[in-house]
Coordinates of C-alpha atoms in Angstrom, one line a residue:
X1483 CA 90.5 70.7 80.4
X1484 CA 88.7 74.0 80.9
X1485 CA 90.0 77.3 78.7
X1486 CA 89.4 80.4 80.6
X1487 CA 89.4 84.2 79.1
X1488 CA 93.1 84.7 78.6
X1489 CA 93.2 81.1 76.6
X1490 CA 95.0 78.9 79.4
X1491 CA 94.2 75.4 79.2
X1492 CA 93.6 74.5 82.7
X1493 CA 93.2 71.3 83.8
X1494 CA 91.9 69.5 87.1
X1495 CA 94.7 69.2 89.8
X1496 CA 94.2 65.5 90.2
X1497 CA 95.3 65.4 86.3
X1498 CA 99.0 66.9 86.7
X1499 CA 100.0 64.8 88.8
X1500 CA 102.5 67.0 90.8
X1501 CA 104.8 64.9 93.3
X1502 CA 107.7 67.3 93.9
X1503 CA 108.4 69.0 97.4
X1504 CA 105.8 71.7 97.9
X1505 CA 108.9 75.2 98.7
X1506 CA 106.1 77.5 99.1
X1507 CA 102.6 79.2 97.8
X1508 CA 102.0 82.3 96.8
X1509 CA 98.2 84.0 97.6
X1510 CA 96.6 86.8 96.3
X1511 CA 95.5 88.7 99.2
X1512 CA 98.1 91.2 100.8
X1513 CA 98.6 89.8 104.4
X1514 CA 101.8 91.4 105.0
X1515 CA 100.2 94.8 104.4
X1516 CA 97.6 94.2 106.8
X1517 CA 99.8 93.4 109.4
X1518 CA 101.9 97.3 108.1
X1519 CA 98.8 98.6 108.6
X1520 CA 98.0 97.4 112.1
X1521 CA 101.0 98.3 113.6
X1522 CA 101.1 101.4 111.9
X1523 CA 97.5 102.2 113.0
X1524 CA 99.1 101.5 116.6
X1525 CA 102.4 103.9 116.1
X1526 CA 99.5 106.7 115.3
X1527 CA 97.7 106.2 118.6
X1528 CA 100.5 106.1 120.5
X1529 CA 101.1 109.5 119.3
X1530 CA 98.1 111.3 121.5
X1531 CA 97.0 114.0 119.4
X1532 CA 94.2 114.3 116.8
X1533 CA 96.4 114.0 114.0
X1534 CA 97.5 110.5 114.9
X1535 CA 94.0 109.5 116.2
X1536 CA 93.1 110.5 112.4
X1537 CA 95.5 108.5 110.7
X1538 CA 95.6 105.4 113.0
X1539 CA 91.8 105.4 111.6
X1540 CA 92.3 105.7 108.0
X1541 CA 95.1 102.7 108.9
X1542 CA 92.7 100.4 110.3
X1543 CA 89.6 101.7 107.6
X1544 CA 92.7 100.3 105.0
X1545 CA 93.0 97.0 106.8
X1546 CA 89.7 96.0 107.6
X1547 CA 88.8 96.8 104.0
X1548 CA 91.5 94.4 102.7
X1549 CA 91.0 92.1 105.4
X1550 CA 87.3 91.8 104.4
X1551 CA 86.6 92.4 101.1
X1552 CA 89.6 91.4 99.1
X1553 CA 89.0 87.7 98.6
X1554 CA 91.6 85.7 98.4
X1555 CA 92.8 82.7 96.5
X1556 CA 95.5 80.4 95.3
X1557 CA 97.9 82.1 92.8
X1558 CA 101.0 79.5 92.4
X1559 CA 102.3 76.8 94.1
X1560 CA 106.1 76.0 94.0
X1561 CA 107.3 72.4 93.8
X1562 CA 111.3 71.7 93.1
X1563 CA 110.2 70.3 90.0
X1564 CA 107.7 72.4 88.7
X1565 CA 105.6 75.7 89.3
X1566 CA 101.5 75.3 89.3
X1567 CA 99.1 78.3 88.4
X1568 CA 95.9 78.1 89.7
X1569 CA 92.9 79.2 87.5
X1570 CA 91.8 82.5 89.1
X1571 CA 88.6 81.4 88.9
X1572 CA 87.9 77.6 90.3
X1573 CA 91.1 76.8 92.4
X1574 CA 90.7 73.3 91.5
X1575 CA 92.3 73.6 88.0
X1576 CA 95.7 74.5 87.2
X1577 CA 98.6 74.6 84.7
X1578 CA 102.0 73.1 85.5
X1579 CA 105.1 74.4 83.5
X1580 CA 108.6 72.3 84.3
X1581 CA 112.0 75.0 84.4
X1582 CA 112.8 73.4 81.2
X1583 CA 109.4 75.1 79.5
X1584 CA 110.2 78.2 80.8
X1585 CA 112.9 80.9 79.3
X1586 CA 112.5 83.6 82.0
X1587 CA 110.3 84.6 84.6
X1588 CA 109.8 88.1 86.3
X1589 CA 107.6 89.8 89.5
X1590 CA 106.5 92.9 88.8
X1591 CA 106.2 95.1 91.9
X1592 CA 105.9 98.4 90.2
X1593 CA 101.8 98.5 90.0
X1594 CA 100.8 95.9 88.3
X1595 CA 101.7 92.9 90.7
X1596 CA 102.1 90.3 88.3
X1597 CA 104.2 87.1 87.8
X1598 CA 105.3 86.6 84.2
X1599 CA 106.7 83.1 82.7
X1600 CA 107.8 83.7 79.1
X1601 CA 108.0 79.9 78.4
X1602 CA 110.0 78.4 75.8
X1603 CA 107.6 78.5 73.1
X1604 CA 107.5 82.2 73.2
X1605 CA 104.1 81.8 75.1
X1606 CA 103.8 84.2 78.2
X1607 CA 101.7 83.4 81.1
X1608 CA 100.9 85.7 83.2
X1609 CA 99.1 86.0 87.1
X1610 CA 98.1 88.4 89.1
X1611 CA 99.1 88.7 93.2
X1612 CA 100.0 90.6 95.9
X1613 CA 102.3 88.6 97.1
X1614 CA 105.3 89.1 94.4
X1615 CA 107.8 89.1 96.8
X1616 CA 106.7 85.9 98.4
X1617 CA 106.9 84.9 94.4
X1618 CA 110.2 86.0 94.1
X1619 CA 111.7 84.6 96.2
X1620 CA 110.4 81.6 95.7
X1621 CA 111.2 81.4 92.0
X1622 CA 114.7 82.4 93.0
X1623 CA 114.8 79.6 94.9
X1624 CA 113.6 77.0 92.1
X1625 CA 115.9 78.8 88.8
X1626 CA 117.6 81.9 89.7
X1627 CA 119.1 81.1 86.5
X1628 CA 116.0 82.5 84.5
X1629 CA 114.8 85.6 86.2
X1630 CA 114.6 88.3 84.0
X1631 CA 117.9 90.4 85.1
X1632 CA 119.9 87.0 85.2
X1633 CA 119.0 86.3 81.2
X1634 CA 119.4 89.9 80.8
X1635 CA 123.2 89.8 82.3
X1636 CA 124.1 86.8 80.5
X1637 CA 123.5 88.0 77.0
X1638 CA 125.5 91.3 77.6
X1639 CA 128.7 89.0 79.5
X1640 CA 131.7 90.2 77.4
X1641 CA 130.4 93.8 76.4
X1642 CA 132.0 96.9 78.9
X1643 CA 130.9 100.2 79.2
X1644 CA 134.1 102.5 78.6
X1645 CA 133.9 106.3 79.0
X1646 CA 135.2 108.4 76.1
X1647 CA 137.9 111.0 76.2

């Protein structure tokens, strides 16, 4: 069991034992914004003037720069029984939390690009990616029940907005 800085007790993946379907992984390198950038670095050329030969430049400066020095590495992996967090640094431990441990989850894609378990305990874990809507969706598919505005929605069922006169 390794501790790291934010006080996560990791442990080896061999050790949690995970035998659920695998529904997806989640990365942290943006590769869908390479690929915006590419083809948007291609729109720019196409237009023929020095304006677009400009920006079709700063498009593919943008991608190689992500492509090449942006490392990436596993964030989360998502099982139909469980969701795995990989320790950000040595992807060969991890932490597994069951839907039952967890109270609410939620992606940030405002800035700070983070996936947030509150966990039953009142414990948060938090990760960092750039893939939150790859992690969205995924966690939608495992407990839309929990997500943040679903929790949110069910503790205000009964109360109704009513103008005044």
């Amino acid at each position: 069991m390794s501790r790291n800085r934010r006080g996560y007790d990791f442990r080896p993946m061999s050790e949690l034992n995970e035998h659920g379907t695998l529904l997806g992984q989640v990365g942290y390198k943006p590769h869908s914004a390479v690929y915006v950038l590419a083809a948007a670095a291609v729109l720019f050329l196409l237009m023929r003037h020095l304006f677009g030969v400009i920006m079709a430049l700063m498009c593919i400066a943008g991608a190689l720069f992500v492509k090449l020095k942006v490392e990436d590495h596993p964030v989360m992996d998502v099982y139909d029984d469980a969701v795995i967090f990989y320790d950000p640094g040595d992807a060969s431990c991890g932490i597994r939390y069951t839907p039952d441990q967890i109270s609410k989850w939620t992606v940030n894609k405002e800035g700070s690009y983070q996936i947030s378990m509150t966990l039953m305990s009142g414990d948060i874990h938090v990760a960092a990616s750039y893939q939150v809507s790859a992690a969205n969706r995924l966690l939608r598919k495992l407990m839309p029940e929990k997500s943040e505005m679903s929790v949110i929605q069910k503790s205000h069922r009964g109360f109704s907005f009513r103008k005044r006169k």
